[in-house]
Structure formats: C-alpha cells, structure tokens
C-alpha cells in the first residue's frame, strides 16, 4: 500500500540551527501539506503546496519556514533558525487530485534544545 | 472565530458502542473529517461528511448536522486497539485544504 514517508523520525537540534525535514509523498499525489503538533496540543496547519508553489500558509509559517520540492519525489520543510517553541511533531501529508482524504506520514519529532 | 469542541476523554468497554461528539463554530464549512491517532503516531483518516446524514463504514459511522454545527463518530463492537485519540477537523470553503482541528477525544477501552 502506498504511504507517505518522513525522515528522520526524530531530530534533536540546538536552538538557532537550521533543520530540514524530509517527506516523500505518495507518488501520484499533487497536493502536499505540512502540519505540526506540539506535545499534548492540537494538530496545526502550517502550509499547503501545489504546482510547485505555496497555495496556503498559516500564521505559524513565518519567514523562518520554507518548503521546497527539490525533485520529483521529495518535499521538504526547512526551519532556518530553530527556537525552543519549534519543538513538536511535524507531519507531512499528501492528497491525490479529486480526493478528499489526505494521507499522513509517521511524522518527525523535532526537539530543539 | 473558529472553534471545535470535543470531550477530552471517554472510557468504554470492549464490545460496547461509544459515540464521540463534535460541535463546531467556524466562519465557513466545506466538510468535516474524523481522524484516528494512536499515541506518537500520525493521524489516519476515518471518515468525511459534507452533507447531512449518516455515513457508515464497517464498525465506524459518522453523522453530520450542518444546521446544528454538530457531528458524531459512532464506534461499534469496540476492540482494545480502538484505544486512541479521535480528532474532529473542519475544512473551510475558502481553503484548499486548511483543516481546523479539534483537540481530540482520548478514548480508553477497558476489558
């Protein structure tokens, strides 16, 4: 069964460092998303991406964040200068054209120390 | 404002039926999702309602009333593996796929 894969599963980084979270969406999907979930809190939308550009972003997705689809398979989230409050589980999701259901990856747990 | 309310926690017995409610007050509406999330794992899709009524899918059913801003997820023949958080999420009509998420209901199944 096709699935969204994310790497790494857990990343520890020092405050102020840059991190790149990687995602491989399901191969024929065209809509990609990043969500985050701070421990014990709600899932929060960060950004959606379609046709090689951001289609929507939330207030959380400030200038410290960027997304990229560097090739035909990967979809990355970069946090330029991490803060302690960026510690969270980051989920990538993808959706096929005409579908309502998005498939989530297993997440990357980011810990900023 | 945007608000989605769910009970924080519920407990039910293996083999029984449980109903998890969700009420929403959002500036628009273009569908309601239910996701299941086991601790430390990704949300997995359970159901989607955009029209009023009941959608049945095996042991799980979801109901929507748009006029009341209300949905419920019904789980039948509960199994221990159903112990998880159940997340209600609403999609607004002016959004590509920005979901507004509830805080989730933690369901504990006891033998």
PDB file of C-alpha atoms in Angstrom, chain B residues 9-89:
ATOM      1  CA  UNK B   9     -11.588  11.841  27.331  1.00  0.00           C
ATOM      2  CA  UNK B  10     -14.068   8.979  27.248  1.00  0.00           C
ATOM      3  CA  UNK B  11     -13.985   5.449  28.598  1.00  0.00           C
ATOM      4  CA  UNK B  12     -15.852   2.470  27.172  1.00  0.00           C
ATOM      5  CA  UNK B  13     -15.890  -1.296  27.497  1.00  0.00           C
ATOM      6  CA  UNK B  14     -14.625  -3.787  24.937  1.00  0.00           C
ATOM      7  CA  UNK B  15     -17.507  -4.981  22.752  1.00  0.00           C
ATOM      8  CA  UNK B  16     -19.677  -1.974  23.539  1.00  0.00           C
ATOM      9  CA  UNK B  17     -20.683   1.070  21.471  1.00  0.00           C
ATOM     10  CA  UNK B  18     -19.407   4.604  22.005  1.00  0.00           C
ATOM     11  CA  UNK B  19     -20.406   7.934  20.473  1.00  0.00           C
ATOM     12  CA  UNK B  20     -17.899  10.781  20.310  1.00  0.00           C
ATOM     13  CA  UNK B  21     -19.449  14.193  19.737  1.00  0.00           C
ATOM     14  CA  UNK B  22     -18.015  17.219  17.989  1.00  0.00           C
ATOM     15  CA  UNK B  23     -19.518  20.677  17.749  1.00  0.00           C
ATOM     16  CA  UNK B  24     -18.074  23.417  15.603  1.00  0.00           C
ATOM     17  CA  UNK B  25     -18.423  27.132  15.142  1.00  0.00           C
ATOM     18  CA  UNK B  26     -16.490  28.186  12.070  1.00  0.00           C
ATOM     19  CA  UNK B  27     -16.716  31.039   9.604  1.00  0.00           C
ATOM     20  CA  UNK B  28     -17.497  28.607   6.823  1.00  0.00           C
ATOM     21  CA  UNK B  29     -17.927  24.925   6.239  1.00  0.00           C
ATOM     22  CA  UNK B  30     -16.851  22.592   3.477  1.00  0.00           C
ATOM     23  CA  UNK B  31     -16.750  19.225   5.132  1.00  0.00           C
ATOM     24  CA  UNK B  32     -15.887  17.537   8.386  1.00  0.00           C
ATOM     25  CA  UNK B  33     -13.292  14.849   8.905  1.00  0.00           C
ATOM     26  CA  UNK B  34     -12.696  12.309  11.607  1.00  0.00           C
ATOM     27  CA  UNK B  35      -9.192  11.009  12.108  1.00  0.00           C
ATOM     28  CA  UNK B  36      -7.826   8.401  14.499  1.00  0.00           C
ATOM     29  CA  UNK B  37      -4.476   8.997  16.149  1.00  0.00           C
ATOM     30  CA  UNK B  38      -2.636   6.487  18.278  1.00  0.00           C
ATOM     31  CA  UNK B  39      -0.149   7.969  20.708  1.00  0.00           C
ATOM     32  CA  UNK B  40       3.014   9.087  18.949  1.00  0.00           C
ATOM     33  CA  UNK B  41       1.676   8.207  15.521  1.00  0.00           C
ATOM     34  CA  UNK B  42       0.207  10.023  12.542  1.00  0.00           C
ATOM     35  CA  UNK B  43      -3.498  10.722  12.192  1.00  0.00           C
ATOM     36  CA  UNK B  44      -5.256   8.207   9.957  1.00  0.00           C
ATOM     37  CA  UNK B  45      -8.382   9.044   8.031  1.00  0.00           C
ATOM     38  CA  UNK B  46     -11.660   7.549   9.237  1.00  0.00           C
ATOM     39  CA  UNK B  47     -14.481   9.458   7.578  1.00  0.00           C
ATOM     40  CA  UNK B  48     -15.615  12.555   5.744  1.00  0.00           C
ATOM     41  CA  UNK B  49     -19.055  14.176   5.835  1.00  0.00           C
ATOM     42  CA  UNK B  50     -20.105  17.143   3.751  1.00  0.00           C
ATOM     43  CA  UNK B  51     -23.865  16.536   3.563  1.00  0.00           C
ATOM     44  CA  UNK B  52     -26.239  15.947   6.461  1.00  0.00           C
ATOM     45  CA  UNK B  53     -26.771  12.392   7.486  1.00  0.00           C
ATOM     46  CA  UNK B  54     -25.010   9.220   8.441  1.00  0.00           C
ATOM     47  CA  UNK B  55     -22.030   7.687   6.690  1.00  0.00           C
ATOM     48  CA  UNK B  56     -21.338   4.084   7.631  1.00  0.00           C
ATOM     49  CA  UNK B  57     -18.047   2.335   7.145  1.00  0.00           C
ATOM     50  CA  UNK B  58     -17.770  -1.016   8.851  1.00  0.00           C
ATOM     51  CA  UNK B  59     -17.675  -0.635  12.626  1.00  0.00           C
ATOM     52  CA  UNK B  60     -17.393   3.149  12.328  1.00  0.00           C
ATOM     53  CA  UNK B  61     -20.158   5.593  11.388  1.00  0.00           C
ATOM     54  CA  UNK B  62     -20.140   9.368  11.263  1.00  0.00           C
ATOM     55  CA  UNK B  63     -23.101  11.719  11.386  1.00  0.00           C
ATOM     56  CA  UNK B  64     -23.372  15.373  10.414  1.00  0.00           C
ATOM     57  CA  UNK B  65     -25.944  18.082  11.024  1.00  0.00           C
ATOM     58  CA  UNK B  66     -24.814  21.308   9.381  1.00  0.00           C
ATOM     59  CA  UNK B  67     -27.672  23.371  10.811  1.00  0.00           C
ATOM     60  CA  UNK B  68     -26.639  22.376  14.324  1.00  0.00           C
ATOM     61  CA  UNK B  69     -22.899  22.522  13.726  1.00  0.00           C
ATOM     62  CA  UNK B  70     -22.699  19.012  15.089  1.00  0.00           C
ATOM     63  CA  UNK B  71     -21.145  15.697  14.225  1.00  0.00           C
ATOM     64  CA  UNK B  72     -20.584  12.439  15.966  1.00  0.00           C
ATOM     65  CA  UNK B  73     -18.426   9.388  15.409  1.00  0.00           C
ATOM     66  CA  UNK B  74     -20.002   6.092  16.404  1.00  0.00           C
ATOM     67  CA  UNK B  75     -17.781   3.113  17.106  1.00  0.00           C
ATOM     68  CA  UNK B  76     -19.405  -0.310  17.440  1.00  0.00           C
ATOM     69  CA  UNK B  77     -18.075  -3.622  18.751  1.00  0.00           C
ATOM     70  CA  UNK B  78     -15.207  -1.859  20.426  1.00  0.00           C
ATOM     71  CA  UNK B  79     -11.825  -3.545  20.380  1.00  0.00           C
ATOM     72  CA  UNK B  80      -8.819  -2.821  22.562  1.00  0.00           C
ATOM     73  CA  UNK B  81      -6.983  -1.486  19.520  1.00  0.00           C
ATOM     74  CA  UNK B  82      -9.598   1.280  19.250  1.00  0.00           C
ATOM     75  CA  UNK B  83      -7.935   2.955  22.222  1.00  0.00           C
ATOM     76  CA  UNK B  84      -6.679   6.163  20.603  1.00  0.00           C
ATOM     77  CA  UNK B  85      -7.451   9.831  20.197  1.00  0.00           C
ATOM     78  CA  UNK B  86     -10.202  10.747  17.763  1.00  0.00           C
ATOM     79  CA  UNK B  87      -9.791  14.071  16.038  1.00  0.00           C
ATOM     80  CA  UNK B  88     -12.585  16.107  14.503  1.00  0.00           C
ATOM     81  CA  UNK B  89     -11.496  18.589  11.821  1.00  0.00           C
TER      82      UNK B  89
END
